[in-house]
Amino acid sequence: MFISFEGTEGVGKTTLIRKLHDHFQNLGKNVVLTREPGGTPMAEQIRALLLAVNHDEAMSDDTELLLMYAARAQHLARVILPALAESKIVLCDRFADSSFAYQCAGRGLDRDKLNVLNASFVARIPDITFWLDAPIETGMLRARERGALDRFEQEKAAFFEKVRSGFAEIHQTHPERMKRLDATQTPEHVFQQALSHLQQI
Ligand code: Z5A
């Protein structure tokens, strides 16, 4: 099973994934915890390039999109597809829905570009996606307690509102795959919401 976790910054994806990872391990399941952009040594190098704030030149939106997909292609080939072939459970912190929400809804890139990339390079979509949803302010406050901000975190609230609308659009279009979790609740309550969806499938 391939499970992805989506949402705007600081909504608690990493916290939920760790809880689910422990839960599956306690059940004796073979589970892989991974993330995007990143998840392999090479893809993590691309992640560093994407998140760095001190470039001498501004990264173009197209470059950002293509780097996300270069990292994703490597991640799929080296981690996700091999793990699924071995019947492991893959828990992935962000996947292609983030590209729609950030690069199309957020940056304003043409969704035809994304459709071409998905059709060409994304051989497998998640079986279930948890969209952790909370007001932008809530996530920003949680995330920013950590200190230094990366290139995305430096964006203004208006950008993240567009990203949140992008996730809402996917949720509306694919309600069978994407499940909305109320991320304003406590970590334990968010975990219980996710478990109840998983039990249903
Ligand atoms: N990006 C993109 O543009 N296009 C793409 O295709 C992909 C990604 C794949 C890096 O992602 C950036 O890449 C991302 C989008 C872009 N930029 N942004 N924004 P990332 O996933 O690494 O970055 P992030 O979203 O900023 O992750 P995060 O800040 O680590 O957030 P999180 O994982 O959702 O939250 P957390 O670490 O679990 O929790 C944050 C804090 O809140 C922490 O102190 C927790 O203890 C606390 N927390 C967590 N849950 C709760 C609850 N329920 N209540 C109270 N406090 C909580």
Tab-separated table of C-alpha atoms and ligand atoms in Angstrom:
chain	number	residue	atom	x	y	z
A	1	MET	CA	0.000	0.000	0.000
A	2	PHE	CA	1.189	3.449	-0.958
A	3	ILE	CA	0.051	6.238	1.408
A	4	SER	CA	0.908	9.916	0.917
A	5	PHE	CA	0.522	12.881	3.264
A	6	GLU	CA	-0.198	16.372	2.047
A	7	GLY	CA	-0.917	19.820	3.360
A	8	THR	CA	0.525	23.294	3.784
A	9	GLU	CA	3.577	23.844	5.977
A	10	GLY	CA	3.549	22.891	9.643
A	11	VAL	CA	0.180	21.104	9.620
A	12	GLY	CA	1.689	17.989	11.250
A	13	LYS	CA	2.460	15.595	8.387
A	14	THR	CA	5.773	14.433	9.839
A	15	THR	CA	4.222	13.975	13.286
A	16	LEU	CA	1.389	11.820	11.902
A	17	ILE	CA	3.698	9.762	9.674
A	18	ARG	CA	5.933	8.886	12.638
A	19	LYS	CA	2.917	7.735	14.654
A	20	LEU	CA	1.620	5.601	11.772
A	21	HIS	CA	5.102	4.203	11.173
A	22	ASP	CA	5.315	3.059	14.829
A	23	HIS	CA	1.766	1.707	14.641
A	24	PHE	CA	2.501	-0.420	11.553
A	25	GLN	CA	5.817	-1.620	12.974
A	26	ASN	CA	4.075	-2.710	16.183
A	27	LEU	CA	1.704	-4.721	14.001
A	28	GLY	CA	4.769	-6.428	12.475
A	29	LYS	CA	4.286	-4.808	9.044
A	30	ASN	CA	7.119	-3.994	6.690
A	31	VAL	CA	6.949	-0.229	6.369
A	32	VAL	CA	9.059	2.371	4.580
A	33	LEU	CA	8.998	6.004	5.658
A	34	THR	CA	10.108	8.460	3.004
A	35	ARG	CA	9.593	12.028	1.765
A	36	GLU	CA	9.512	14.381	-1.211
A	37	PRO	CA	11.343	16.195	-2.509
A	38	GLY	CA	14.020	13.718	-1.466
A	39	GLY	CA	13.988	10.125	-0.259
A	40	THR	CA	17.228	8.986	-1.963
A	41	PRO	CA	20.746	10.492	-1.643
A	42	MET	CA	20.507	12.016	-5.145
A	43	ALA	CA	16.954	13.289	-4.654
A	44	GLU	CA	17.993	14.778	-1.296
A	45	GLN	CA	20.645	16.792	-3.160
A	46	ILE	CA	17.914	18.117	-5.444
A	47	ARG	CA	15.864	18.926	-2.319
A	48	ALA	CA	18.753	20.986	-0.939
A	49	LEU	CA	18.878	22.944	-4.209
A	50	LEU	CA	15.102	23.511	-4.114
A	51	LEU	CA	14.952	24.703	-0.512
A	52	ALA	CA	18.129	26.829	-0.422
A	53	VAL	CA	17.508	30.537	-0.018
A	54	ASN	CA	20.932	31.878	-0.922
A	55	HIS	CA	20.980	31.394	-4.682
A	56	ASP	CA	22.629	34.199	-6.653
A	57	GLU	CA	19.794	33.962	-9.156
A	58	ALA	CA	16.070	33.484	-8.567
A	59	MET	CA	14.844	29.988	-9.454
A	60	SER	CA	12.277	30.082	-12.266
A	61	ASP	CA	8.926	28.407	-11.638
A	62	ASP	CA	9.550	25.962	-14.513
A	63	THR	CA	12.936	25.011	-13.051
A	64	GLU	CA	11.271	24.405	-9.692
A	65	LEU	CA	8.657	22.151	-11.306
A	66	LEU	CA	11.221	20.150	-13.286
A	67	LEU	CA	13.510	19.686	-10.276
A	68	MET	CA	10.527	18.371	-8.279
A	69	TYR	CA	9.915	15.807	-11.025
A	70	ALA	CA	13.606	14.908	-11.407
A	71	ALA	CA	13.677	14.129	-7.680
A	72	ARG	CA	10.369	12.243	-7.960
A	73	ALA	CA	11.566	10.107	-10.877
A	74	GLN	CA	14.627	9.055	-8.873
A	75	HIS	CA	12.577	8.449	-5.744
A	76	LEU	CA	10.006	6.332	-7.598
A	77	ALA	CA	12.670	4.273	-9.356
A	78	ARG	CA	14.929	3.676	-6.379
A	79	VAL	CA	12.612	3.629	-3.346
A	80	ILE	CA	8.850	3.655	-3.917
A	81	LEU	CA	8.389	1.132	-6.735
A	82	PRO	CA	10.919	-1.411	-5.345
A	83	ALA	CA	9.299	-1.210	-1.882
A	84	LEU	CA	5.798	-1.703	-3.310
A	85	ALA	CA	7.066	-4.624	-5.400
A	86	GLU	CA	8.184	-6.231	-2.107
A	87	SER	CA	4.677	-5.655	-0.667
A	88	LYS	CA	5.905	-3.068	1.818
A	89	ILE	CA	3.758	-0.211	3.099
A	90	VAL	CA	5.153	3.086	1.811
A	91	LEU	CA	4.439	6.213	3.865
A	92	CYS	CA	5.430	9.231	1.783
A	93	ASP	CA	5.599	12.776	3.177
A	94	ARG	CA	4.271	14.700	0.128
A	95	PHE	CA	3.961	13.397	-3.446
A	96	ALA	CA	2.599	14.632	-6.804
A	97	ASP	CA	-0.432	16.396	-5.255
A	98	SER	CA	2.058	18.873	-3.769
A	99	SER	CA	3.216	19.730	-7.293
A	100	PHE	CA	-0.343	20.587	-8.288
A	101	ALA	CA	-0.977	22.578	-5.099
A	102	TYR	CA	2.361	24.468	-4.975
A	103	GLN	CA	3.479	24.771	-8.598
A	104	CYS	CA	0.056	25.101	-10.308
A	105	ALA	CA	-2.326	26.553	-7.699
A	106	GLY	CA	0.429	28.416	-5.816
A	107	ARG	CA	2.870	29.570	-8.517
A	108	GLY	CA	0.257	29.674	-11.283
A	109	LEU	CA	1.925	27.245	-13.707
A	110	ASP	CA	-0.188	25.771	-16.493
A	111	ARG	CA	-1.662	22.465	-15.342
A	112	ASP	CA	-1.090	20.978	-18.817
A	113	LYS	CA	2.641	20.971	-18.024
A	114	LEU	CA	1.967	18.981	-14.878
A	115	ASN	CA	-0.347	16.579	-16.679
A	116	VAL	CA	2.398	15.788	-19.198
A	117	LEU	CA	4.924	15.160	-16.403
A	118	ASN	CA	2.506	12.978	-14.454
A	119	ALA	CA	1.572	10.955	-17.524
A	120	SER	CA	5.232	10.506	-18.489
A	121	PHE	CA	6.976	10.000	-15.155
A	122	VAL	CA	4.540	8.998	-12.431
A	123	ALA	CA	3.932	5.297	-12.849
A	124	ARG	CA	2.077	4.887	-9.576
A	125	ILE	CA	-0.243	7.130	-7.602
A	126	PRO	CA	-0.984	6.657	-3.892
A	127	ASP	CA	-3.760	4.278	-2.820
A	128	ILE	CA	-4.780	6.782	-0.188
A	129	THR	CA	-3.726	10.359	0.506
A	130	PHE	CA	-4.226	12.134	3.810
A	131	TRP	CA	-4.706	15.877	3.418
A	132	LEU	CA	-3.968	17.477	6.777
A	133	ASP	CA	-5.945	20.681	6.647
A	134	ALA	CA	-5.686	23.634	9.000
A	135	PRO	CA	-5.836	27.425	8.656
A	136	ILE	CA	-2.578	28.752	7.193
A	137	GLU	CA	-1.862	30.753	10.347
A	138	THR	CA	-1.996	27.592	12.508
A	139	GLY	CA	0.616	25.745	10.441
A	140	MET	CA	2.841	28.803	10.051
A	141	LEU	CA	2.933	29.358	13.814
A	142	ARG	CA	3.812	25.698	14.435
A	143	ALA	CA	6.491	25.533	11.717
A	144	ARG	CA	8.124	28.864	12.413
A	145	GLU	CA	8.967	28.021	15.984
A	146	ARG	CA	11.761	25.930	14.439
A	147	GLY	CA	13.789	28.975	13.343
A	148	ALA	CA	15.466	29.525	9.934
A	149	LEU	CA	12.991	29.536	7.032
A	150	ASP	CA	13.621	27.721	3.725
A	151	ARG	CA	12.794	29.140	0.268
A	152	PHE	CA	9.155	27.976	0.443
A	153	GLU	CA	8.608	28.967	4.048
A	154	GLN	CA	9.618	32.527	3.150
A	155	GLU	CA	6.489	32.851	0.992
A	156	LYS	CA	3.644	35.041	2.251
A	157	ALA	CA	0.346	33.754	3.665
A	158	ALA	CA	-1.441	34.634	0.372
A	159	PHE	CA	0.704	32.056	-1.467
A	160	PHE	CA	-0.178	29.354	1.063
A	161	GLU	CA	-3.886	30.223	0.794
A	162	LYS	CA	-3.653	29.427	-2.931
A	163	VAL	CA	-1.818	26.196	-2.132
A	164	ARG	CA	-4.523	25.245	0.367
A	165	SER	CA	-7.197	25.894	-2.326
A	166	GLY	CA	-5.212	23.600	-4.627
A	167	PHE	CA	-5.442	20.761	-2.096
A	168	ALA	CA	-9.157	21.489	-1.624
A	169	GLU	CA	-9.633	21.170	-5.388
A	170	ILE	CA	-7.914	17.764	-5.480
A	171	HIS	CA	-10.000	16.648	-2.507
A	172	GLN	CA	-13.157	17.664	-4.334
A	173	THR	CA	-12.094	15.909	-7.550
A	174	HIS	CA	-10.767	12.706	-5.935
A	175	PRO	CA	-12.722	12.197	-2.692
A	176	GLU	CA	-12.249	8.415	-2.919
A	177	ARG	CA	-8.445	8.748	-2.737
A	178	MET	CA	-7.857	11.945	-0.770
A	179	LYS	CA	-9.158	12.010	2.792
A	180	ARG	CA	-9.259	15.325	4.669
A	181	LEU	CA	-8.075	15.257	8.274
A	182	ASP	CA	-8.816	18.120	10.650
A	183	ALA	CA	-5.230	19.101	11.515
A	184	THR	CA	-6.269	21.637	14.162
A	185	GLN	CA	-6.902	18.693	16.503
A	186	THR	CA	-4.279	17.163	18.819
A	187	PRO	CA	-1.684	14.814	17.248
A	188	GLU	CA	-3.448	11.840	18.869
A	189	HIS	CA	-6.824	12.873	17.451
A	190	VAL	CA	-5.328	13.376	13.956
A	191	PHE	CA	-3.780	9.891	14.229
A	192	GLN	CA	-7.167	8.394	15.201
A	193	GLN	CA	-8.841	10.103	12.210
A	194	ALA	CA	-6.246	8.543	9.880
A	195	LEU	CA	-6.610	5.106	11.494
A	196	SER	CA	-10.361	5.149	11.072
A	197	HIS	CA	-9.983	5.820	7.312
A	198	LEU	CA	-7.384	3.050	7.021
A	199	GLN	CA	-9.646	0.598	8.833
A	200	GLN	CA	-12.388	1.365	6.311
A	201	ILE	CA	-10.192	0.392	3.378
B	1	Z5A	N1	7.064	21.057	-2.500
B	1	Z5A	C1	6.569	21.572	-3.684
B	1	Z5A	O1	6.502	22.796	-3.845
B	1	Z5A	N2	6.196	20.723	-4.672
B	1	Z5A	C2	6.292	19.383	-4.563
B	1	Z5A	O2	5.947	18.645	-5.509
B	1	Z5A	C3	6.787	18.857	-3.322
B	1	Z5A	C4	7.157	19.722	-2.319
B	1	Z5A	C5	6.892	17.371	-3.139
B	1	Z5A	C6	9.375	21.094	1.501
B	1	Z5A	O3	8.415	20.192	1.998
B	1	Z5A	C7	8.751	22.028	0.524
B	1	Z5A	O4	8.645	21.440	-0.770
B	1	Z5A	C8	7.346	22.384	0.914
B	1	Z5A	C9	6.527	22.279	-0.374
B	1	Z5A	C10	7.513	21.994	-1.445
B	1	Z5A	N3	7.359	23.691	1.403
B	1	Z5A	N4	6.552	24.229	2.138
B	1	Z5A	N5	5.940	24.874	2.787
B	1	Z5A	P1	8.372	19.739	3.509
B	1	Z5A	O5	7.237	18.768	3.606
B	1	Z5A	O6	9.695	19.282	3.948
B	1	Z5A	O7	8.074	21.097	4.306
B	1	Z5A	P2	6.902	21.506	5.238
B	1	Z5A	O8	5.547	21.307	4.708
B	1	Z5A	O9	7.257	22.915	5.551
B	1	Z5A	O10	7.025	20.471	6.424
B	1	Z5A	P3	7.029	20.778	7.917
B	1	Z5A	O11	7.200	22.219	8.230
B	1	Z5A	O12	8.032	19.835	8.506
B	1	Z5A	O13	5.576	20.469	8.377
B	1	Z5A	P4	4.830	19.166	8.848
B	1	Z5A	O14	5.644	17.945	8.619
B	1	Z5A	O15	3.499	19.211	8.244
B	1	Z5A	O16	4.668	19.384	10.410
B	1	Z5A	P5	5.404	18.673	11.664
B	1	Z5A	O17	6.904	18.771	11.509
B	1	Z5A	O18	4.798	17.366	11.946
B	1	Z5A	O19	4.920	19.661	12.802
B	1	Z5A	C11	5.343	21.016	12.858
B	1	Z5A	C12	5.331	21.445	14.360
B	1	Z5A	O20	3.990	21.391	14.850
B	1	Z5A	C13	6.139	20.514	15.267
B	1	Z5A	O21	6.704	21.289	16.282
B	1	Z5A	C14	5.085	19.571	15.844
B	1	Z5A	O22	5.443	19.077	17.118
B	1	Z5A	C15	3.874	20.466	15.925
B	1	Z5A	N6	2.607	19.736	15.696
B	1	Z5A	C16	2.400	18.732	14.817
B	1	Z5A	N7	1.117	18.308	14.870
B	1	Z5A	C17	0.506	19.082	15.787
B	1	Z5A	C18	-0.829	19.143	16.292
B	1	Z5A	N8	-1.783	18.317	15.834
B	1	Z5A	N9	-1.118	20.072	17.228
B	1	Z5A	C19	-0.164	20.907	17.686
B	1	Z5A	N10	1.128	20.906	17.260
B	1	Z5A	C20	1.453	20.008	16.321
